Amino acid sequence: MRRQTRGYMQGFETPASAATLWRSLTDPDMLHAWLATEATVEPRVGGRYATVSRLFGRRKAHIERFDAGSRLQLLYDPNADWPPLPDGALVEDFIIDERKGQRILRVMGAGVPPDEEHAKMLVRLRTGWALAFAQLQLRLKDGTIAEVAP
């Protein structure tokens, strides 16, 4: 029987275009501007998505879903820097949505076991994405990540 898991969600609204948000998630140069010191992205289903950042350390994933401009789903490989996940894997889903003339970028994560060993991992992921998205918003506002024509 599979145990219950915990998850997290972070998001923000922005006037930036969906194309700009998508590029910030999938272009290694743009990932360097707000998230990662190293980034590799193979932009397709089955492709690799790997980053190194001060917030999350080294992370490697397979791209499970790639809906250009709207949804990117990552299935993470086991990581020696994080506690092992005994019953599954960590999944993060990035969704770009529009409401009332604003774009909304969300990350939803799932697969964190509910035990005490993984509580710090969950806090690190929740806090990390809050800080990362604050940095992304700053880079969108200051023009470091320039608007892409739709």
Coordinates of C-alpha atoms in Angstrom, one line a residue:
M1 CA 0.0 0.0 0.0
R2 CA 1.3 3.4 -1.0
R3 CA 1.7 6.0 1.8
Q4 CA 0.2 9.4 1.6
T5 CA 2.6 12.2 0.5
R6 CA 2.8 15.9 1.0
G7 CA 3.2 18.6 -1.5
Y8 CA 3.6 22.3 -2.0
M9 CA 2.6 25.1 -4.3
Q10 CA 4.0 28.6 -5.0
G11 CA 2.9 31.0 -7.6
F12 CA 2.7 34.7 -8.6
E13 CA 0.8 36.9 -11.0
T14 CA 2.7 39.0 -13.6
P15 CA 2.0 41.1 -16.7
A16 CA 4.8 39.3 -18.4
S17 CA 3.7 37.2 -21.4
A18 CA 3.3 33.4 -21.3
A19 CA 6.2 33.2 -23.8
T20 CA 8.5 35.1 -21.5
L21 CA 7.6 33.0 -18.5
W22 CA 8.0 29.8 -20.6
R23 CA 11.5 31.0 -21.8
S24 CA 12.4 31.7 -18.1
L25 CA 11.7 28.1 -17.3
T26 CA 13.2 26.4 -20.4
D27 CA 16.1 28.5 -21.6
P28 CA 19.3 27.8 -19.7
D29 CA 20.5 31.4 -20.1
M30 CA 17.3 32.6 -18.5
L31 CA 17.5 30.0 -15.7
H32 CA 21.0 31.4 -15.0
A33 CA 19.4 34.9 -14.5
W34 CA 17.1 33.9 -11.6
L35 CA 17.6 30.3 -10.4
A36 CA 20.6 28.3 -11.4
T37 CA 24.4 28.6 -11.7
E38 CA 24.3 25.6 -14.1
A39 CA 21.4 24.5 -16.2
T40 CA 20.8 21.9 -18.9
V41 CA 17.4 21.7 -20.7
E42 CA 16.4 19.2 -23.5
P43 CA 13.1 20.8 -24.3
R44 CA 10.9 17.8 -25.1
V45 CA 9.1 15.0 -23.4
G46 CA 11.7 12.5 -22.2
G47 CA 14.4 15.3 -22.2
R48 CA 16.7 16.0 -19.3
Y49 CA 16.2 19.0 -17.0
A50 CA 19.2 19.6 -14.7
T51 CA 20.0 22.6 -12.5
V52 CA 22.5 23.5 -9.8
S53 CA 21.4 26.3 -7.5
R54 CA 22.1 27.7 -4.0
L55 CA 18.5 27.1 -3.1
F56 CA 18.1 23.5 -4.1
G57 CA 21.6 22.1 -4.8
R58 CA 22.1 19.7 -7.7
R59 CA 18.8 18.4 -9.2
K60 CA 18.2 16.2 -12.2
A61 CA 14.8 15.3 -13.7
H62 CA 13.2 13.8 -16.8
I63 CA 10.6 16.0 -18.6
E64 CA 7.3 14.1 -18.3
R65 CA 5.1 16.7 -19.9
F66 CA 6.1 19.5 -22.2
D67 CA 3.2 21.7 -23.4
A68 CA 5.1 24.6 -24.9
G69 CA 4.0 27.9 -23.3
S70 CA 1.8 26.4 -20.6
R71 CA 3.0 23.3 -18.7
L72 CA 6.2 21.7 -17.8
Q73 CA 6.2 18.6 -15.6
L74 CA 9.4 17.2 -14.1
L75 CA 10.0 13.8 -12.5
Y76 CA 13.2 14.0 -10.4
D77 CA 15.9 11.4 -10.1
P78 CA 17.0 10.2 -6.7
N79 CA 19.5 12.7 -5.2
A80 CA 22.2 12.0 -2.7
D81 CA 21.8 15.5 -1.3
W82 CA 18.2 14.9 -0.3
P83 CA 16.6 12.1 1.9
P84 CA 15.6 9.1 -0.2
L85 CA 12.0 8.8 -1.3
P86 CA 11.0 5.2 -0.3
D87 CA 7.7 4.9 -2.2
G88 CA 8.0 7.1 -5.3
A89 CA 9.5 10.2 -6.8
L90 CA 9.3 13.9 -6.5
V91 CA 7.2 15.6 -9.2
E92 CA 7.1 19.3 -10.0
D93 CA 4.5 20.7 -12.3
F94 CA 5.0 24.3 -13.7
I95 CA 1.8 25.8 -15.0
I96 CA 1.3 29.1 -16.8
D97 CA -2.2 30.3 -16.7
E98 CA -4.0 33.6 -17.6
R99 CA -6.6 35.4 -15.6
K100 CA -7.9 38.9 -16.1
G101 CA -5.1 40.0 -18.3
Q102 CA -2.4 38.7 -16.0
R103 CA -0.3 35.5 -16.3
I104 CA 0.0 33.2 -13.3
L105 CA 3.1 31.0 -12.9
R106 CA 2.7 28.2 -10.4
V107 CA 4.9 25.3 -9.3
M108 CA 3.1 22.4 -7.7
G109 CA 5.2 19.7 -6.1
A110 CA 4.2 16.3 -4.9
G111 CA 5.7 13.1 -3.5
V112 CA 7.3 14.2 -0.2
P113 CA 6.7 11.6 2.5
P114 CA 4.9 12.8 5.6
D115 CA 7.5 11.6 8.1
E116 CA 9.8 13.7 10.2
E117 CA 12.9 12.8 8.1
H118 CA 11.3 14.6 5.1
A119 CA 9.9 17.6 6.9
K120 CA 13.1 19.6 6.3
M121 CA 13.0 18.7 2.7
L122 CA 9.4 20.0 2.4
V123 CA 10.3 23.3 4.1
R124 CA 13.4 23.7 1.8
L125 CA 11.2 23.1 -1.3
R126 CA 8.5 25.5 -0.1
T127 CA 10.8 28.2 1.0
G128 CA 13.2 27.7 -2.0
W129 CA 10.4 28.2 -4.5
A130 CA 9.1 31.3 -2.7
L131 CA 12.6 32.8 -2.9
A132 CA 13.2 31.7 -6.4
F133 CA 9.9 33.2 -7.7
A134 CA 10.7 36.4 -5.9
Q135 CA 14.0 36.5 -7.8
L136 CA 12.2 35.7 -11.1
Q137 CA 9.7 38.6 -10.5
L138 CA 12.6 40.9 -9.8
R139 CA 14.4 39.9 -13.0
L140 CA 11.2 40.4 -15.0
K141 CA 10.7 43.9 -13.6
D142 CA 14.3 45.0 -14.0
G143 CA 14.5 43.8 -17.6
T144 CA 17.2 41.2 -17.0
I145 CA 14.6 38.8 -18.5
A146 CA 13.3 40.7 -21.4
E147 CA 9.8 40.4 -22.7
V148 CA 9.3 38.0 -25.7
A149 CA 6.9 39.0 -28.4
P150 CA 4.0 36.5 -28.4

